[in-house]
Coordinates of C-alpha atoms in Angstrom, one line a residue:
Chain P
M1119 CA 2.7 14.2 14.4
N1120 CA 6.0 15.3 13.0
D1121 CA 5.2 15.7 9.3
T1122 CA 8.6 15.0 8.0
L1123 CA 9.4 12.0 10.2
T1124 CA 8.9 9.4 7.6
Y1125 CA 10.8 11.3 5.0
D1126 CA 13.7 12.0 7.5
F1127 CA 14.1 8.3 8.1
Y1128 CA 14.0 7.6 4.4
K1129 CA 16.7 10.1 3.7
K1130 CA 18.9 8.7 6.4
L1131 CA 18.6 5.3 4.8
E1132 CA 18.6 6.4 1.2
K1133 CA 21.9 4.8 0.4
D1134 CA 20.7 1.4 1.7
Q1135 CA 19.0 -0.8 -0.8
L1136 CA 17.5 -2.4 2.2
A1137 CA 17.3 -1.6 5.9
F1138 CA 15.5 -3.4 8.6
V1139 CA 15.4 -2.5 12.3
Y1140 CA 13.6 -4.5 14.9
S1141 CA 13.1 -3.5 18.5
G1142 CA 10.1 -5.6 19.5
Q1143 CA 9.9 -8.6 21.7
F1144 CA 12.9 -10.9 21.5
S1145 CA 11.8 -14.4 22.0
E1146 CA 12.3 -17.8 20.5
D1147 CA 9.4 -17.6 18.1
I1148 CA 10.6 -14.3 16.6
I1149 CA 13.8 -16.0 15.6
K1150 CA 12.1 -18.1 13.0
T1151 CA 10.2 -15.1 11.6
A1152 CA 13.4 -13.1 11.4
V1153 CA 15.3 -15.9 9.7
N1154 CA 12.4 -16.3 7.2
F1155 CA 12.6 -12.6 6.6
G1156 CA 16.3 -12.8 6.0
E1157 CA 15.9 -15.5 3.4
K1158 CA 13.5 -13.4 1.5
K1159 CA 15.8 -10.4 1.8
V1160 CA 18.6 -12.2 0.2
E1161 CA 16.4 -13.7 -2.5
G1162 CA 15.6 -10.2 -3.6
S1163 CA 19.2 -9.4 -4.1
G1164 CA 19.9 -12.5 -6.1
G1165 CA 22.2 -13.8 -3.5
S1166 CA 23.9 -17.2 -3.6
T1167 CA 22.9 -20.1 -1.3
R1168 CA 26.2 -19.7 0.6
I1169 CA 25.5 -16.1 1.3
K1170 CA 21.9 -16.8 2.2
Q1171 CA 23.1 -19.3 4.8
K1172 CA 25.7 -17.0 6.2
I1173 CA 23.2 -14.2 6.6
T1174 CA 20.3 -16.2 8.0
S1175 CA 22.6 -17.8 10.5
L1176 CA 24.0 -14.4 11.4
I1177 CA 20.5 -13.1 11.9
A1178 CA 19.6 -16.1 14.1
E1179 CA 22.8 -15.7 16.2
S1180 CA 22.2 -12.0 16.6
F1181 CA 18.7 -12.6 17.9
K1182 CA 19.9 -15.5 20.2
N1183 CA 22.6 -13.3 21.4
I1184 CA 20.2 -10.6 22.4
I1185 CA 17.8 -13.1 24.0
L1186 CA 20.5 -14.8 26.0
H1187 CA 22.9 -12.1 26.9
A1188 CA 20.9 -8.8 27.1
D1189 CA 20.8 -7.8 30.7
K1190 CA 17.6 -6.4 32.0
P1191 CA 17.6 -3.5 34.4
N1192 CA 15.1 -3.4 37.2
I1193 CA 13.6 -0.3 38.6
L1194 CA 16.4 0.3 41.1
H1195 CA 18.9 0.6 38.3
N1196 CA 17.3 3.8 37.2
T1197 CA 18.0 3.1 33.6
N1198 CA 15.7 4.9 31.1
N1199 CA 14.2 2.5 28.7
K1200 CA 17.0 1.2 26.4
P1201 CA 15.5 -1.6 24.5
S1202 CA 17.4 -4.3 22.6
M1203 CA 17.6 -3.7 18.9
F1204 CA 18.6 -5.6 15.8
M1205 CA 19.5 -3.9 12.5
A1206 CA 20.3 -5.3 9.1
R1207 CA 21.3 -3.2 6.2
R1208 CA 22.4 -3.8 2.6
R1209 CA 24.3 -1.7 0.1
G1210 CA 25.0 -3.3 -3.1
E1211 CA 26.4 -6.7 -2.1
S1212 CA 27.5 -5.6 1.3
Y1213 CA 25.5 -6.5 4.4
S1214 CA 25.8 -5.2 7.9
M1215 CA 24.1 -6.7 10.9
T1216 CA 24.1 -5.0 14.2
S1217 CA 22.7 -5.9 17.6
A1218 CA 22.3 -3.5 20.4
N1219 CA 21.5 -4.5 24.0
L1220 CA 22.2 -3.5 27.6
V1221 CA 25.0 -5.2 29.4
D1222 CA 25.7 -5.2 33.1
S1223 CA 28.7 -2.8 33.6
R1224 CA 30.5 -5.4 35.7
K1225 CA 30.8 -7.5 32.5
T1226 CA 32.1 -4.8 30.2
D1227 CA 35.8 -5.2 30.8
A1228 CA 35.8 -8.9 30.2
L1229 CA 33.6 -8.4 27.1
K1230 CA 35.9 -5.7 25.8
S1231 CA 39.1 -7.8 26.1
K1232 CA 37.3 -10.8 24.4
L1233 CA 36.3 -8.6 21.5
D1234 CA 39.5 -6.8 21.2
K1235 CA 41.2 -10.1 20.6
L1236 CA 38.8 -10.9 17.8
S1237 CA 38.8 -7.6 15.9
S1238 CA 42.5 -7.2 15.9
P1239 CA 44.3 -9.3 13.2
S1240 CA 45.4 -12.3 15.2
P1241 CA 46.8 -15.6 14.3
A1242 CA 44.5 -18.6 14.3
G1243 CA 45.8 -19.7 17.7
D1244 CA 44.3 -16.8 19.6
L1245 CA 41.0 -17.1 18.0
A1246 CA 40.9 -20.8 18.8
S1247 CA 41.6 -20.2 22.5
V1248 CA 38.9 -17.5 22.6
L1249 CA 36.5 -19.8 20.9
S1250 CA 37.1 -22.5 23.4
A1251 CA 35.7 -20.3 26.1
K1252 CA 32.5 -22.0 27.2
K1253 CA 30.9 -19.2 29.1
S1254 CA 28.6 -16.4 28.0
G1255 CA 29.2 -15.1 24.5
L1256 CA 29.7 -18.4 22.7
G1257 CA 26.8 -17.7 20.3
L1258 CA 28.4 -14.4 19.7
L1259 CA 31.7 -15.9 18.8
E1260 CA 30.0 -18.5 16.5
M1261 CA 28.6 -15.5 14.7
V1262 CA 31.9 -13.9 14.3
K1263 CA 33.5 -17.1 13.2
R1264 CA 30.9 -17.5 10.5
A1265 CA 31.1 -13.9 9.4
G1266 CA 34.8 -14.0 8.9
E1267 CA 34.6 -10.4 7.9
K1268 CA 34.6 -7.1 9.7
V1269 CA 33.5 -7.0 13.3
R1270 CA 33.1 -3.8 15.2
F1271 CA 31.7 -3.1 18.6
D1272 CA 31.1 -0.2 20.9
L1273 CA 30.1 0.2 24.5
E1274 CA 28.1 3.2 25.2
F1275 CA 27.9 4.3 28.8
V1276 CA 24.4 4.5 30.1
N1277 CA 24.9 4.7 33.8
Y1278 CA 26.7 3.1 36.7
Y1279 CA 24.9 -0.1 36.3
F1280 CA 24.7 -0.6 32.5
S1281 CA 26.2 0.1 29.2
L1282 CA 24.7 -0.3 25.8
F1283 CA 26.6 -2.8 23.8
Y1284 CA 26.7 -2.6 20.0
L1285 CA 28.1 -5.4 17.9
Q1286 CA 28.3 -5.0 14.2
V1287 CA 29.2 -7.7 11.7
Q1288 CA 29.8 -6.8 8.1
L1289 CA 29.7 -9.3 5.3
D1290 CA 30.8 -8.6 1.7
A1291 CA 29.1 -10.9 -0.8
G1292 CA 30.6 -9.3 -3.8
R1293 CA 33.9 -9.9 -5.5
K1294 CA 35.4 -6.6 -4.5
K1295 CA 35.6 -6.9 -0.7
G1296 CA 35.8 -3.9 1.6
R1297 CA 34.2 -1.5 -0.8
T1298 CA 31.3 -0.4 1.3
D1299 CA 31.6 0.6 4.9
F1300 CA 28.8 0.8 7.4
S1301 CA 29.9 3.0 10.3
I1302 CA 28.8 1.9 13.7
S1303 CA 28.0 5.5 14.5
S1304 CA 25.4 5.5 11.8
D1305 CA 23.8 2.5 13.5
Q1306 CA 24.0 4.2 16.8
E1307 CA 22.3 7.2 15.3
L1308 CA 19.6 5.0 14.0
Y1309 CA 19.1 3.4 17.4
R1310 CA 18.6 6.9 18.9
M1311 CA 16.1 7.9 16.2
M1312 CA 14.1 4.7 16.7
L1313 CA 14.0 5.2 20.4
K1314 CA 13.1 8.8 20.2
H1315 CA 10.0 8.1 18.1
N1316 CA 9.0 4.9 19.9
L1317 CA 9.5 2.7 16.9
M1318 CA 9.4 -1.0 17.0
I1319 CA 9.9 -2.0 13.4
L1320 CA 11.3 -0.3 10.4
Y1321 CA 11.7 -1.5 6.9
K1322 CA 13.0 0.4 3.9
G1323 CA 13.5 -1.1 0.5
N1324 CA 11.6 -3.1 -2.1
F1325 CA 8.0 -3.9 -1.2
T1326 CA 7.0 -7.3 -2.4
Q1327 CA 4.2 -9.7 -1.2
P1328 CA 6.6 -12.1 0.5
M1329 CA 8.3 -9.3 2.3
I1330 CA 5.0 -7.8 3.4
L1331 CA 3.8 -11.2 4.8
S1332 CA 7.0 -11.4 6.8
L1333 CA 6.7 -8.0 8.2
V1334 CA 3.0 -8.5 9.2
E1335 CA 4.0 -11.8 10.8
M1336 CA 6.5 -9.9 12.9
V1337 CA 4.0 -7.4 14.1
E1338 CA 1.5 -10.3 14.7
N1339 CA 4.1 -12.0 16.9
N1340 CA 4.4 -9.0 19.0
L1341 CA 0.7 -8.5 19.2
K1342 CA 0.2 -12.1 20.4
K1343 CA 1.7 -11.4 23.8
K1344 CA -0.4 -8.3 24.3
P1345 CA -3.8 -8.5 26.1
E1346 CA -5.6 -6.4 23.5
A1347 CA -9.0 -7.6 22.3
L1348 CA -9.1 -9.8 19.2
W1349 CA -10.9 -7.0 17.4
K1350 CA -8.1 -4.5 17.9
K1351 CA -5.5 -7.0 16.8
K1352 CA -7.4 -7.9 13.7
K1353 CA -7.9 -4.2 12.9
I1354 CA -4.2 -3.5 13.1
F1355 CA -3.4 -6.5 10.9
Y1356 CA -6.0 -5.4 8.4
L1357 CA -4.7 -1.9 8.3
L1358 CA -1.1 -3.1 7.9
I1359 CA -2.0 -5.3 5.0
E1360 CA -3.8 -2.5 3.2
L1361 CA -1.1 0.1 3.7
L1362 CA 1.7 -2.2 2.8
Q1363 CA 0.0 -3.6 -0.3
N1364 CA -0.7 -0.1 -1.4
I1365 CA 3.0 0.4 -1.6
S1366 CA 3.7 -2.9 -3.4
K1367 CA 1.0 -2.2 -5.9
H1368 CA 1.1 1.5 -6.4
A1369 CA 4.4 2.9 -5.4
M1370 CA 6.5 4.4 -8.1
I1371 CA 9.3 2.2 -9.2
V1372 CA 12.7 3.5 -8.4
D1373 CA 15.7 1.5 -9.7
K1374 CA 13.6 -1.5 -10.5
S1375 CA 12.2 -1.6 -7.0
R1376 CA 8.8 -0.8 -5.5
E1377 CA 10.6 1.5 -3.2
G1378 CA 9.2 2.6 0.1
I1379 CA 9.5 2.8 3.9
F1380 CA 7.4 1.4 6.6
M1381 CA 7.5 2.0 10.4
V1382 CA 5.5 0.8 13.3
G1383 CA 5.7 2.4 16.7
V1384 CA 3.8 1.9 19.9
K1385 CA 2.9 4.7 22.3
D1386 CA 0.4 4.8 25.1
N1387 CA -1.0 1.5 23.9
K1388 CA -1.7 2.8 20.4
Y1389 CA -0.1 1.5 17.3
L1390 CA 1.4 4.2 15.0
I1391 CA 1.9 3.1 11.4
Y1392 CA 3.9 5.2 9.0
T1393 CA 4.4 4.5 5.3
G1394 CA 6.3 6.4 2.6
N1395 CA 6.8 6.0 -1.1
F1396 CA 7.3 7.9 -4.3
V1397 CA 4.4 8.9 -6.5
E1398 CA 4.1 10.6 -9.8
K1399 CA 2.9 14.2 -9.4
A1400 CA -0.5 13.7 -11.1
K1401 CA -1.2 10.6 -9.1
G1402 CA -0.1 12.4 -6.0
D1403 CA -2.6 15.3 -6.6
H1404 CA -5.4 12.8 -7.1
L1405 CA -4.4 10.9 -3.9
K1406 CA -4.3 14.1 -1.9
S1407 CA -7.8 15.2 -2.9
Q1408 CA -9.1 11.8 -2.1
I1409 CA -7.5 11.8 1.4
D1410 CA -8.8 15.3 2.0
Y1411 CA -12.3 14.1 1.0
F1412 CA -12.1 11.1 3.3
N1413 CA -11.0 13.2 6.1
S1414 CA -13.9 15.5 5.7
L1415 CA -16.3 12.6 6.4
D1416 CA -17.2 11.2 9.8
K1417 CA -17.2 7.5 10.5
K1418 CA -20.7 7.1 9.3
G1419 CA -20.0 9.0 6.1
L1420 CA -17.0 6.8 5.5
A1421 CA -19.1 3.7 6.1
D1422 CA -21.7 4.8 3.6
L1423 CA -19.0 5.7 1.0
Y1424 CA -17.5 2.2 1.5
K1425 CA -20.8 0.5 0.9
A1426 CA -21.5 2.7 -2.1
S1427 CA -18.1 1.7 -3.5
L1428 CA -18.7 -2.0 -2.9
Q1429 CA -22.0 -1.6 -4.6
S1430 CA -20.6 0.2 -7.6
E1431 CA -19.3 -3.2 -8.6
R1432 CA -22.8 -3.8 -9.9
K1433 CA -22.2 -1.4 -12.7
E1434 CA -18.5 -1.2 -13.4
E1435 CA -15.1 -1.2 -11.8
K1436 CA -15.5 2.4 -10.7
M1437 CA -13.3 2.5 -7.7
S1438 CA -9.9 1.0 -7.7
G1439 CA -9.0 -1.5 -5.1
A1440 CA -6.5 0.9 -3.6
E1441 CA -9.2 3.5 -3.0
L1442 CA -11.6 1.0 -1.4
G1443 CA -8.8 0.0 0.9
L1444 CA -8.0 3.6 1.8
I1445 CA -11.6 4.2 2.8
D1446 CA -11.3 1.4 5.2
V1447 CA -8.0 2.7 6.5
A1448 CA -9.7 6.0 7.1
R1449 CA -12.6 4.2 8.9
Y1450 CA -10.6 2.1 11.2
S1451 CA -7.9 4.5 12.2
N1452 CA -8.3 6.3 15.5
D1453 CA -7.9 9.8 13.9
K1454 CA -7.9 11.4 10.5
L1455 CA -5.4 10.2 7.9
Q1456 CA -2.3 12.3 8.1
C1457 CA -0.4 12.7 4.9
E1458 CA 2.3 14.8 3.4
F1459 CA 3.5 15.2 -0.1
K1460 CA 7.1 16.4 -0.5
P1461 CA 8.1 17.3 -4.1
V1462 CA 11.2 15.5 -5.0
D1463 CA 11.7 16.7 -8.6
R1464 CA 9.5 17.9 -11.4
F1465 CA 7.7 14.6 -11.9
S1466 CA 7.4 13.0 -8.5
S1467 CA 6.8 13.5 -4.8
F1468 CA 7.4 11.6 -1.7
F1469 CA 4.1 10.6 -0.1
S1470 CA 4.0 9.9 3.6
L1471 CA 1.0 8.5 5.4
H1472 CA 0.6 8.2 9.1
I1473 CA -2.2 6.5 11.0
S1474 CA -3.0 5.5 14.6
A1475 CA -4.7 2.3 15.4
Chain J
M1240 CA -14.8 -28.7 -10.1
I1241 CA -12.4 -26.4 -8.3
K1242 CA -10.1 -27.6 -5.5
I1243 CA -7.4 -25.2 -4.4
S1244 CA -5.3 -25.7 -1.3
K1245 CA -4.7 -22.8 1.0
T1246 CA -1.5 -20.9 1.1
E1247 CA 0.0 -18.3 3.3
D1248 CA -2.0 -15.6 1.6
T1249 CA -4.8 -17.4 -0.4
P1250 CA -7.7 -19.4 0.9
Q1251 CA -8.7 -23.1 0.4
V1252 CA -11.4 -23.2 -2.3
I1253 CA -13.7 -26.1 -3.0
F1254 CA -16.4 -25.8 -5.7
D1255 CA -17.8 -29.3 -6.1
K1256 CA -21.0 -29.5 -8.0
Q1257 CA -21.3 -33.2 -7.7
N1258 CA -21.1 -33.3 -4.0
N1259 CA -22.8 -30.0 -3.6
V1260 CA -19.9 -28.5 -1.6
F1261 CA -19.0 -24.9 -2.0
E1262 CA -16.6 -23.3 0.4
I1263 CA -13.9 -20.7 0.8
R1264 CA -11.8 -21.0 3.9
G1265 CA -8.6 -19.5 5.4
R1266 CA -6.9 -16.3 4.5
S1267 CA -7.4 -14.1 1.5
L1268 CA -4.6 -11.6 1.1
P1269 CA -3.3 -11.9 -2.4
E1270 CA -1.6 -9.0 -3.9
D1271 CA -3.6 -9.4 -7.1
A1272 CA -7.0 -10.5 -5.9
A1273 CA -8.6 -10.1 -9.3
K1274 CA -6.1 -12.7 -10.7
F1275 CA -6.8 -15.2 -8.0
Y1276 CA -10.5 -14.9 -8.1
A1277 CA -10.9 -14.8 -11.9
P1278 CA -11.1 -18.5 -12.4
L1279 CA -13.5 -18.8 -9.5
L1280 CA -15.8 -16.2 -11.0
E1281 CA -15.6 -17.9 -14.3
W1282 CA -16.6 -21.2 -12.8
I1283 CA -19.5 -19.7 -10.9
K1284 CA -20.7 -17.9 -14.1
N1285 CA -20.9 -21.3 -15.7
Y1286 CA -22.4 -23.0 -12.7
V1287 CA -25.4 -20.7 -12.4
R1288 CA -26.6 -21.8 -15.8
E1289 CA -27.3 -25.2 -14.4
P1290 CA -27.2 -25.0 -10.6
N1291 CA -28.0 -27.7 -8.1
P1292 CA -31.4 -27.6 -6.5
E1293 CA -29.9 -26.1 -3.4
T1294 CA -26.6 -24.2 -3.3
T1295 CA -24.9 -23.0 -0.1
L1296 CA -21.7 -21.1 -0.3
Y1297 CA -19.8 -21.3 3.0
I1298 CA -17.3 -18.5 3.7
D1299 CA -14.9 -18.8 6.6
L1300 CA -12.1 -16.3 6.4
E1301 CA -9.7 -15.4 9.1
Y1302 CA -8.0 -12.5 7.3
F1303 CA -8.7 -10.7 4.1
N1304 CA -7.7 -7.5 2.3
S1305 CA -10.1 -5.1 0.7
S1306 CA -9.5 -6.3 -2.8
S1307 CA -10.5 -9.7 -1.8
I1308 CA -13.8 -8.4 -0.4
K1309 CA -14.4 -6.7 -3.7
Q1310 CA -13.9 -10.0 -5.5
L1311 CA -16.1 -11.9 -3.0
V1312 CA -18.9 -9.4 -3.6
L1313 CA -18.6 -10.0 -7.4
L1314 CA -18.8 -13.7 -6.8
L1315 CA -21.8 -13.4 -4.6
L1316 CA -23.5 -11.2 -7.0
L1317 CA -23.1 -13.9 -9.7
L1318 CA -25.1 -16.2 -7.5
E1319 CA -28.0 -13.9 -7.7
D1320 CA -28.8 -15.4 -11.1
I1321 CA -30.0 -18.5 -9.3
L1322 CA -32.8 -16.5 -7.7
K1323 CA -34.4 -16.2 -11.1
T1324 CA -34.8 -19.9 -11.2
E1325 CA -36.7 -22.3 -9.0
N1326 CA -33.5 -23.4 -7.3
K1327 CA -32.3 -22.2 -3.9
V1328 CA -29.2 -20.4 -3.0
K1329 CA -27.7 -18.9 0.1
A1330 CA -24.4 -17.9 1.6
I1331 CA -23.1 -18.5 5.1
W1332 CA -20.6 -16.1 6.7
S1333 CA -18.8 -17.9 9.5
Y1334 CA -16.7 -16.1 12.0
P1335 CA -15.4 -16.3 15.6
K1336 CA -18.0 -14.9 18.0
N1337 CA -15.8 -12.1 19.3
D1338 CA -14.3 -11.0 16.0
E1339 CA -16.1 -7.8 15.5
L1340 CA -14.2 -6.9 12.4
I1341 CA -15.2 -10.0 10.4
E1342 CA -18.7 -9.7 11.7
A1343 CA -18.9 -6.0 10.5
K1344 CA -17.6 -6.9 7.1
G1345 CA -20.2 -9.7 6.8
E1346 CA -23.0 -7.3 7.7
E1347 CA -21.8 -4.9 5.1
I1348 CA -21.7 -7.5 2.4
K1349 CA -25.1 -8.8 3.4
S1350 CA -26.6 -5.4 3.1
I1351 CA -25.9 -5.1 -0.6
L1352 CA -26.8 -8.6 -1.6
A1353 CA -30.2 -10.0 -2.7
I1354 CA -29.4 -13.6 -1.9
P1355 CA -30.0 -15.0 1.6
F1356 CA -26.9 -14.4 3.7
E1357 CA -26.6 -16.0 7.1
M1358 CA -24.3 -14.6 9.7
R1359 CA -22.9 -17.5 11.7
P1360 CA -20.9 -16.7 14.8
I1361 CA -18.9 -19.7 16.2

């Protein structure tokens, strides 16, 4: 495992109060989950109803756009895996939503001209005529109409058959418009990073219970389609909850937020879960010695430790809930707990944890 | 009597002394499990002073977090007081037949309790 992976992603997204990237299954049932997630996301920032509606409909349209218009290569097209991806980011009161998906290269010229008409300052007439087009891309245009703000796109050449189409919509909820700018190249870099490390979901920001439930639901949705045994799915769900709640309960508060980062990747049928958050130095030292201890035990040793901890309830609250959960995380992971503590300043470190399930 | 409806992250709870129904069903994933279970523990603490002749606590959880397990254990330990009396008490741990995780958790809890604890695969 690349020890600094979680920290690298965190640093890249440091300026975003919130960042969410999804590259899992795009299907009708995920739309509802994503919209639900969007609602909670806006709630957190104290957004108005109007903004919430704009954002949630943008999210829905982005997903629909991907579901309807992403072209799928077959084996003859010799296209290395380029999955569809959705990104949502927030800085202050500026939001950016980007969708990335493959498009058949035969469509790119038509797509480009349609979008050029939209992004250039054009009188209402042009927009109306474009909007009246009934064919593919109508959902897309709905999206743009509703955004009413900055739209950017890029077509990245993949091969003779396909291009990777990025569409970014930026929405400024605050009074001072146009203050923050999300560059599309930053999104493209994020796409490459996600792909390189086989990541399916990424979330960076404030960890609250509603947010956690949304994230877990998303993973669950993806798991549903897979043929894995119920036991394995339950295990993944259990580990996710433990790791995420550890952040929401114990992460150091940064700027009034239980700040952290969470990533899930899938490789060779294994689920790789990464979490990162800040901890006070002393707490970090204690945590490190605990993890080292857990890693020194075998599965049976961990099972015995777990039972002993449960039983210690008889006497007093010796072991904190977090520790009990961490023992179980150690038990049910495929390998040892992998962690890293990166000193950030005199008082705190960035704690990364990585498990495989 | 306690009657709590289930939510996205907390279970349905029915503690009904009159009708002799005691059950916890659904999902238990609250961020602050101690807070959710505190009133339940309080109620049981009172109940065991004057329990029904036969008490059966039925537990059927689809998902739970580790802090919920901890609270459940505390709750089940409180029921041990009934063993000192002539009254009967037992717990039933219900789970889907092929759910090895819930089964394993049940076995773990069973191994540290003194009250009868029945594993019930469905």
